[in-house]
């Protein structure tokens, strides 16, 4: 397997696991959050449009995100495989991803769902201390996740392409359960 969708709430450890797996398997790590934060920092047109949504903990409009995913999937390292980390985030993005992959003749091999209880997520995110990691914004992001992103668990489950992993443990243990599933 070499094409993965990482699903799970903010703070579930998707990014940490994606970095390790992408390095180990020499595939692209595509984090829409990282790409958007870099765009905000560089004050590109994309970053300027995304900034307010991100500070509030709302999803950035689909059109902006789709475009960046499309461009990123076209880069050389993504031809070897990829991990989508933080995308898709709602039903419309999932449908667009199908179209996008169809157009380039690819499919995802597996969706990994990282499960962590809400109280643990809040504690982890408060410790991380990113700009959008204040308690009020964290609670809002968890609400957005529950409403818009969590329904994708059923969507990918119904295609029998989903594995759920207990993310409420240490990084090495999560990494080994991940390897056991995706070898
Ligand atoms: P993350 O680093 O994945 O937690 O994302 C941080 C923020 O970037 C989110 O709260 C959203 O504002 C924005 N973002 C990241 N990925 C997406 C996406 N796929 N769709 C819309 N907004 C996104």
Coordinates of N, CA and C and ligand atoms in Angstrom, one line a residue:
X1 N 0.8 -1.2 0.0 CA 0.0 0.0 0.0 C 0.9 1.2 0.0
X2 N 0.5 2.2 -0.7 CA 1.3 3.4 -0.8 C 0.5 4.7 -0.9
X3 N -0.8 4.6 -0.8 CA -1.6 5.8 -0.9 C -2.7 5.8 0.3
X4 N -2.5 6.8 1.2 CA -3.3 6.7 2.4 C -4.0 8.0 2.7
X5 N -5.2 7.9 3.3 CA -5.9 9.1 3.8 C -5.9 8.9 5.4
X6 N -5.3 9.9 6.1 CA -5.3 9.9 7.5 C -6.5 10.8 8.0
X7 N -7.4 10.1 8.8 CA -8.6 10.7 9.3 C -8.5 10.7 10.8
X8 N -9.0 11.8 11.4 CA -9.1 11.8 12.9 C -9.1 13.3 13.3
X9 N -9.5 13.5 14.6 CA -9.7 14.8 15.1 C -8.3 15.5 15.2
X10 N -8.4 16.9 15.4 CA -7.1 17.6 15.6 C -6.5 17.1 16.9
X11 N -5.2 16.8 16.9 CA -4.5 16.4 18.1 C -4.5 14.9 18.2
X12 N -5.0 14.2 17.2 CA -5.0 12.7 17.2 C -3.6 12.1 16.9
X13 N -2.7 12.8 16.4 CA -1.4 12.3 16.1 C -1.2 12.0 14.6
X14 N -2.1 12.4 13.8 CA -2.0 12.1 12.3 C -0.7 12.6 11.8
X15 N -0.4 13.9 12.1 CA 0.8 14.5 11.6 C 2.1 13.8 12.0
X16 N 2.2 13.5 13.2 CA 3.4 12.8 13.7 C 3.6 11.4 13.0
X17 N 2.5 10.7 12.9 CA 2.6 9.4 12.3 C 2.9 9.5 10.8
X18 N 2.3 10.6 10.2 CA 2.5 10.8 8.7 C 3.9 11.1 8.4
X19 N 4.6 11.9 9.2 CA 6.0 12.2 9.0 C 6.8 10.9 9.0
X20 N 6.6 10.1 10.0 CA 7.4 8.9 10.1 C 7.1 7.9 9.0
X21 N 5.9 7.7 8.7 CA 5.5 6.8 7.6 C 6.0 7.3 6.2
X22 N 5.9 8.6 6.0 CA 6.3 9.1 4.7 C 7.8 9.0 4.5
X23 N 8.6 9.2 5.6 CA 10.0 9.1 5.5 C 10.4 7.6 5.3
X24 N 9.8 6.7 6.1 CA 10.1 5.3 6.0 C 9.7 4.7 4.7
X25 N 8.6 5.1 4.1 CA 8.1 4.5 2.8 C 8.5 5.4 1.6
X26 N 9.2 6.5 1.8 CA 9.6 7.4 0.7 C 8.4 7.8 -0.1
X27 N 7.3 8.2 0.6 CA 6.1 8.7 -0.1 C 5.9 10.2 0.4
X28 N 5.0 10.9 -0.3 CA 4.8 12.3 0.0 C 3.9 12.5 1.2
X29 N 4.2 13.4 2.1 CA 3.4 13.7 3.2 C 2.6 15.0 2.8
X30 N 1.3 14.9 2.6 CA 0.6 16.1 2.1 C -0.3 16.5 3.3
X31 N 0.1 17.5 4.0 CA -0.7 18.1 5.1 C -1.2 19.4 4.7
X32 N -2.6 19.5 4.5 CA -3.2 20.7 4.0 C -3.0 21.8 5.1
X33 N -3.0 21.4 6.4 CA -2.8 22.4 7.4 C -1.4 23.0 7.3
X34 N -0.4 22.2 7.1 CA 1.0 22.7 7.0 C 1.2 23.6 5.8
X35 N 0.6 23.2 4.7 CA 0.7 24.0 3.5 C 0.0 25.4 3.7
X36 N -1.2 25.3 4.3 CA -1.9 26.6 4.6 C -1.2 27.5 5.5
X37 N -0.6 26.9 6.6 CA 0.2 27.7 7.6 C 1.4 28.3 6.9
X38 N 2.0 27.6 6.0 CA 3.2 28.2 5.3 C 2.7 29.3 4.4
X39 N 1.5 29.2 3.8 CA 1.0 30.2 2.9 C 0.6 31.5 3.7
X40 N 0.1 31.3 4.9 CA -0.2 32.4 5.8 C 1.1 33.1 6.2
X41 N 2.1 32.4 6.6 CA 3.3 33.0 7.0 C 4.0 33.8 5.9
X42 N 3.9 33.2 4.7 CA 4.5 33.9 3.5 C 3.6 35.0 3.0
X43 N 2.4 35.1 3.5 CA 1.4 36.1 3.1 C 1.2 36.0 1.6
X44 N 1.0 34.8 1.1 CA 0.7 34.6 -0.3 C -0.8 34.9 -0.4
X45 N -1.4 35.1 -1.7 CA -2.8 35.3 -1.8 C -3.6 34.2 -1.1
X46 N -3.2 33.0 -1.3 CA -3.9 31.9 -0.6 C -3.9 32.0 0.9
X47 N -2.7 32.4 1.4 CA -2.6 32.6 2.9 C -3.4 33.7 3.4
X48 N -3.5 34.8 2.6 CA -4.3 35.9 3.1 C -5.8 35.6 3.1
X49 N -6.2 34.7 2.2 CA -7.6 34.3 2.1 C -7.9 33.3 3.3
X50 N -6.9 32.5 3.6 CA -7.1 31.4 4.6 C -7.0 31.8 6.0
X51 N -6.3 32.9 6.3 CA -5.9 33.3 7.6 C -7.0 33.3 8.7
X52 N -8.1 34.1 8.3 CA -9.2 34.3 9.3 C -9.9 33.0 9.6
X53 N -10.1 32.2 8.6 CA -10.8 30.9 8.8 C -10.0 30.1 9.8
X54 N -8.7 30.0 9.6 CA -7.8 29.2 10.4 C -7.8 29.7 11.9
X55 N -7.7 31.0 12.0 CA -7.6 31.6 13.4 C -8.9 31.3 14.1
X56 N -10.0 31.2 13.4 CA -11.3 30.9 14.1 C -11.5 29.4 14.3
X57 N -10.7 28.6 13.6 CA -10.9 27.1 13.7 C -11.9 26.6 12.7
X58 N -12.3 27.5 11.7 CA -13.3 27.0 10.7 C -12.5 26.4 9.6
X59 N -13.2 25.6 8.8 CA -12.6 25.1 7.6 C -12.4 26.2 6.5
X60 N -11.3 26.2 5.9 CA -11.0 27.1 4.7 C -11.9 26.6 3.6
X61 N -12.4 27.6 2.7 CA -13.3 27.2 1.6 C -12.7 26.0 0.8
X62 N -13.6 25.1 0.4 CA -13.1 23.9 -0.3 C -12.3 24.2 -1.6
X63 N -12.7 25.2 -2.3 CA -12.0 25.5 -3.6 C -10.6 25.8 -3.4
X64 N -10.2 26.5 -2.3 CA -8.8 26.9 -2.0 C -8.0 25.6 -1.7
X65 N -8.6 24.7 -0.9 CA -7.9 23.5 -0.5 C -7.7 22.5 -1.6
X66 N -8.8 22.4 -2.4 CA -8.8 21.4 -3.5 C -7.6 21.8 -4.5
X67 N -7.5 23.1 -4.8 CA -6.5 23.5 -5.7 C -5.1 23.1 -5.2
X68 N -4.9 23.3 -3.9 CA -3.5 23.1 -3.4 C -3.3 21.6 -3.4
X69 N -4.3 20.8 -3.1 CA -4.1 19.3 -3.1 C -3.8 18.8 -4.6
X70 N -4.5 19.4 -5.5 CA -4.3 19.0 -6.9 C -2.9 19.3 -7.3
X71 N -2.4 20.5 -7.0 CA -1.0 20.8 -7.4 C 0.0 19.9 -6.7
X72 N -0.3 19.7 -5.4 CA 0.7 18.9 -4.6 C 0.7 17.4 -5.1
X73 N -0.4 16.9 -5.5 CA -0.4 15.5 -6.0 C 0.3 15.4 -7.4
X74 N 0.5 16.5 -8.1 CA 1.2 16.5 -9.4 C 2.7 16.5 -9.2
X75 N 3.2 16.8 -8.0 CA 4.6 16.9 -7.8 C 5.3 15.5 -7.9
X76 N 6.6 15.5 -8.1 CA 7.3 14.3 -8.4 C 7.3 13.3 -7.3
X77 N 7.5 13.7 -6.0 CA 7.5 12.8 -4.9 C 6.2 12.1 -4.7
X78 N 5.1 12.7 -5.1 CA 3.8 12.1 -4.9 C 3.5 11.0 -5.9
X79 N 4.3 10.9 -6.9 CA 4.1 9.8 -7.9 C 4.5 8.4 -7.2
X80 N 5.3 8.5 -6.2 CA 5.7 7.2 -5.5 C 4.6 6.8 -4.5
X81 N 3.7 7.7 -4.1 CA 2.7 7.4 -3.1 C 2.5 8.6 -2.3
X82 N 1.5 8.6 -1.4 CA 1.2 9.8 -0.6 C 0.4 9.5 0.6
X83 N 0.5 10.4 1.6 CA -0.4 10.4 2.7 C -1.1 11.7 2.8
X84 N -2.4 11.7 2.7 CA -3.2 12.9 2.8 C -3.5 13.0 4.3
X85 N -3.0 14.1 4.9 CA -3.1 14.3 6.3 C -4.0 15.6 6.6
X86 N -5.2 15.4 7.0 CA -6.1 16.6 7.2 C -6.9 16.9 6.0
X87 N -7.0 16.1 5.0 CA -7.8 16.2 3.8 C -8.2 14.8 3.4
X88 N -9.5 14.6 3.0 CA -10.6 15.5 3.0 C -11.2 15.7 4.4
X89 N -11.9 16.9 4.5 CA -12.4 17.3 5.8 C -13.9 17.3 5.8
X90 N -14.5 17.1 4.7 CA -16.0 17.1 4.6 C -16.4 16.3 3.4
X91 N -17.8 16.1 3.3 CA -18.3 15.2 2.2 C -17.9 15.8 0.8
X92 N -18.0 17.1 0.7 CA -17.7 17.7 -0.7 C -16.3 17.5 -1.0
X93 N -15.4 17.6 -0.1 CA -13.9 17.4 -0.4 C -13.7 15.9 -0.7
X94 N -14.4 15.0 0.0 CA -14.2 13.6 -0.3 C -14.7 13.3 -1.7
X95 N -15.8 13.9 -2.1 CA -16.3 13.6 -3.5 C -15.3 14.2 -4.5
X96 N -14.8 15.4 -4.2 CA -13.8 16.1 -5.1 C -12.5 15.3 -5.2
X97 N -12.1 14.7 -4.1 CA -10.9 13.8 -4.1 C -11.1 12.6 -5.1
X98 N -12.3 12.0 -5.0 CA -12.6 10.9 -6.0 C -12.4 11.4 -7.4
X99 N -12.9 12.6 -7.7 CA -12.8 13.1 -9.1 C -11.4 13.3 -9.4
X100 N -10.7 14.0 -8.5 CA -9.3 14.3 -8.7 C -8.4 13.1 -9.0
X101 N -8.6 12.1 -8.2 CA -7.9 10.8 -8.3 C -8.3 10.1 -9.6
X102 N -9.6 10.1 -9.9 CA -10.0 9.5 -11.1 C -9.3 10.1 -12.3
X103 N -9.2 11.4 -12.3 CA -8.6 12.1 -13.4 C -7.1 11.8 -13.6
X104 N -6.4 11.4 -12.5 CA -5.0 11.0 -12.7 C -4.8 9.5 -12.6
X105 N -5.9 8.8 -12.6 CA -5.8 7.3 -12.6 C -5.2 6.7 -11.4
X106 N -5.6 7.3 -10.2 CA -5.1 6.8 -8.9 C -6.3 6.5 -8.0
X107 N -6.1 5.7 -7.0 CA -7.1 5.5 -5.9 C -6.4 5.4 -4.6
X108 N -7.0 5.7 -3.5 CA -6.4 5.6 -2.2 C -6.5 4.1 -1.8
X109 N -5.4 3.6 -1.2 CA -5.4 2.2 -0.8 C -6.1 1.9 0.5
X110 N -6.1 2.9 1.4 CA -6.6 2.7 2.8 C -6.8 4.0 3.5
X111 N -7.8 4.1 4.3 CA -8.1 5.3 5.2 C -7.8 4.8 6.6
X112 N -7.0 5.6 7.3 CA -6.6 5.2 8.7 C -7.3 6.2 9.6
X113 N -8.1 5.7 10.5 CA -8.9 6.6 11.4 C -8.2 6.5 12.8
X114 N -7.7 7.6 13.2 CA -7.1 7.7 14.6 C -8.1 8.1 15.6
X115 N -8.3 7.2 16.6 CA -9.3 7.4 17.7 C -8.6 7.9 19.0
X116 N -9.0 9.0 19.4 CA -8.6 9.6 20.7 C -9.7 10.3 21.4
X117 N -9.9 10.1 22.7 CA -11.1 10.8 23.4 C -10.9 12.3 23.4
X118 N -12.0 13.0 23.4 CA -12.0 14.5 23.4 C -11.1 15.1 24.5
X119 N -11.3 14.6 25.7 CA -10.5 15.3 26.8 C -9.0 15.2 26.6
X120 N -8.6 14.0 26.1 CA -7.1 13.9 25.8 C -6.7 14.8 24.6
X121 N -7.6 14.9 23.6 CA -7.2 15.8 22.5 C -7.0 17.3 23.0
X122 N -8.0 17.7 23.9 CA -7.9 19.1 24.4 C -6.6 19.3 25.1
X123 N -6.2 18.3 26.0 CA -5.0 18.5 26.7 C -3.8 18.5 25.8
X124 N -3.7 17.6 24.8 CA -2.6 17.6 23.9 C -2.5 18.9 23.1
X125 N -3.6 19.4 22.7 CA -3.5 20.6 21.8 C -3.1 21.8 22.7
X126 N -3.6 21.9 23.9 CA -3.2 23.0 24.8 C -1.7 23.0 25.0
X127 N -1.2 21.8 25.1 CA 0.3 21.7 25.3 C 1.1 22.1 24.1
X128 N 0.5 21.8 22.9 CA 1.2 22.1 21.7 C 1.3 23.6 21.5
X129 N 0.2 24.3 21.8 CA 0.3 25.8 21.9 C 0.5 26.5 20.6
X130 N -0.1 26.0 19.5 CA -0.1 26.7 18.2 C -1.0 27.9 18.3
X131 N -1.0 28.8 17.3 CA -1.8 30.0 17.4 C -3.3 29.6 17.5
X132 N -3.7 28.6 16.8 CA -5.1 28.2 16.9 C -5.4 27.1 18.0
X133 N -4.5 27.0 18.9 CA -4.6 26.0 20.0 C -5.1 26.7 21.3
X134 N -5.9 27.7 21.3 CA -6.5 28.2 22.6 C -7.7 27.4 22.8
X135 N -8.1 27.3 24.1 CA -9.2 26.4 24.5 C -10.5 26.6 23.7
X136 N -10.8 27.9 23.5 CA -12.1 28.2 22.8 C -12.0 27.7 21.3
X137 N -10.9 28.0 20.7 CA -10.7 27.6 19.2 C -10.6 26.1 19.1
X138 N -10.0 25.4 20.1 CA -9.9 24.0 20.1 C -11.3 23.4 20.2
X139 N -12.1 23.9 21.1 CA -13.5 23.3 21.2 C -14.2 23.5 19.9
X140 N -14.0 24.7 19.3 CA -14.7 24.9 18.0 C -14.2 23.9 16.9
X141 N -12.9 23.7 16.9 CA -12.4 22.8 15.9 C -12.9 21.4 16.1
X142 N -13.0 21.0 17.4 CA -13.6 19.7 17.6 C -15.0 19.6 17.2
X143 N -15.8 20.7 17.4 CA -17.2 20.7 16.9 C -17.2 20.6 15.4
X144 N -16.4 21.3 14.7 CA -16.3 21.2 13.2 C -15.9 19.8 12.8
X145 N -15.0 19.2 13.5 CA -14.6 17.8 13.2 C -15.8 16.9 13.3
X146 N -16.5 17.0 14.4 CA -17.6 16.1 14.7 C -18.7 16.2 13.6
X147 N -19.0 17.5 13.3 CA -20.1 17.8 12.4 C -19.7 17.4 10.9
X148 N -18.6 17.9 10.5 CA -18.3 17.8 9.1 C -17.3 16.7 8.7
X149 N -16.4 16.4 9.5 CA -15.3 15.4 9.1 C -15.7 14.0 9.6
X150 N -16.2 13.8 10.8 CA -16.5 12.5 11.3 C -17.4 11.6 10.4
X151 N -18.4 12.2 9.8 CA -19.2 11.4 8.9 C -18.4 10.7 7.8
X152 N -17.2 11.1 7.5 CA -16.3 10.5 6.5 C -15.9 9.1 7.0
X153 N -15.9 8.9 8.3 CA -15.6 7.5 8.8 C -16.5 6.5 8.2
X154 N -17.8 6.8 8.2 CA -18.8 5.8 7.6 C -18.6 5.8 6.1
X155 N -18.3 6.9 5.5 CA -18.2 7.0 4.0 C -17.1 6.0 3.6
X156 N -15.9 6.1 4.3 CA -14.8 5.2 3.8 C -15.0 3.8 4.4
X157 N -15.7 3.6 5.5 CA -16.0 2.3 6.0 C -16.8 1.5 5.0
X158 N -17.8 2.2 4.4 CA -18.7 1.6 3.5 C -18.0 1.1 2.2
X159 N -16.8 1.6 2.0 CA -16.0 1.1 0.9 C -15.0 0.1 1.3
X160 N -15.1 -0.3 2.6 CA -14.2 -1.3 3.2 C -12.7 -0.9 3.0
X161 N -12.5 0.4 3.2 CA -11.1 0.8 3.0 C -10.7 1.5 4.3
X162 N -11.3 1.2 5.4 CA -11.0 1.9 6.6 C -10.4 1.0 7.7
X163 N -9.3 1.5 8.3 CA -8.9 0.8 9.6 C -8.9 1.9 10.7
X164 N -9.3 1.5 11.9 CA -9.3 2.4 13.0 C -8.2 1.9 13.9
X165 N -7.5 3.0 14.4 CA -6.3 2.7 15.3 C -6.5 3.5 16.6
X166 N -6.1 2.9 17.7 CA -6.2 3.5 19.0 C -5.0 4.5 19.0
X167 N -5.4 5.8 19.0 CA -4.3 6.9 19.0 C -4.1 7.4 20.4
X168 N -4.7 6.8 21.4 CA -4.6 7.2 22.8 C -3.5 6.5 23.5
X169 N -2.3 6.5 22.9 CA -1.2 5.8 23.5 C 0.1 6.5 22.9
X170 N 1.3 5.9 23.3 CA 2.5 6.7 22.9 C 2.8 6.5 21.4
X171 N 3.6 7.4 20.9 CA 3.9 7.5 19.4 C 4.4 6.2 18.9
X172 N 5.3 5.5 19.6 CA 5.9 4.2 19.1 C 4.8 3.1 19.0
X173 N 3.9 3.1 20.0 CA 2.9 2.0 19.9 C 1.9 2.3 18.8
X174 N 1.6 3.6 18.6 CA 0.7 3.9 17.5 C 1.3 3.5 16.2
X175 N 2.6 3.9 16.0 CA 3.4 3.6 14.8 C 3.4 2.1 14.5
X176 N 3.5 1.2 15.6 CA 3.6 -0.2 15.3 C 2.2 -0.7 15.0
X177 N 1.1 -0.2 15.6 CA -0.2 -0.7 15.1 C -0.4 -0.3 13.7
X178 N 0.0 0.9 13.3 CA -0.1 1.3 12.0 C 0.6 0.4 11.0
X179 N 1.9 0.1 11.3 CA 2.6 -0.8 10.5 C 2.0 -2.2 10.3
X180 N 1.4 -2.7 11.4 CA 0.7 -4.0 11.4 C -0.5 -4.0 10.4
X181 N -1.1 -2.8 10.2 CA -2.3 -2.8 9.3 C -1.9 -2.6 7.9
X182 N -0.8 -1.9 7.7 CA -0.6 -1.4 6.3 C 0.6 -2.1 5.6
X183 N 1.4 -2.9 6.3 CA 2.5 -3.6 5.8 C 2.6 -3.7 4.3
Ligands
LIG1 P1 -4.7 21.1 10.7 O1 -3.2 21.4 10.8 O2 -5.0 19.9 9.8 O3 -5.2 20.9 12.1 O4 -5.4 22.3 10.1 C1 -5.4 23.6 10.7 C2 -6.4 24.5 10.0 O5 -6.2 24.6 8.6 C3 -7.9 24.0 10.2 O6 -8.5 24.3 11.4 C4 -8.5 24.6 9.0 O7 -8.8 26.0 9.2 C5 -7.4 24.6 7.9 N1 -7.5 23.3 7.1 C6 -6.6 22.3 7.1 N2 -7.0 21.4 6.2 C7 -8.2 21.8 5.7 C8 -9.1 21.2 4.8 N3 -8.9 20.0 4.2 N4 -10.2 21.9 4.5 C9 -10.5 23.1 5.0 N5 -9.6 23.7 5.9 C10 -8.5 23.0 6.3

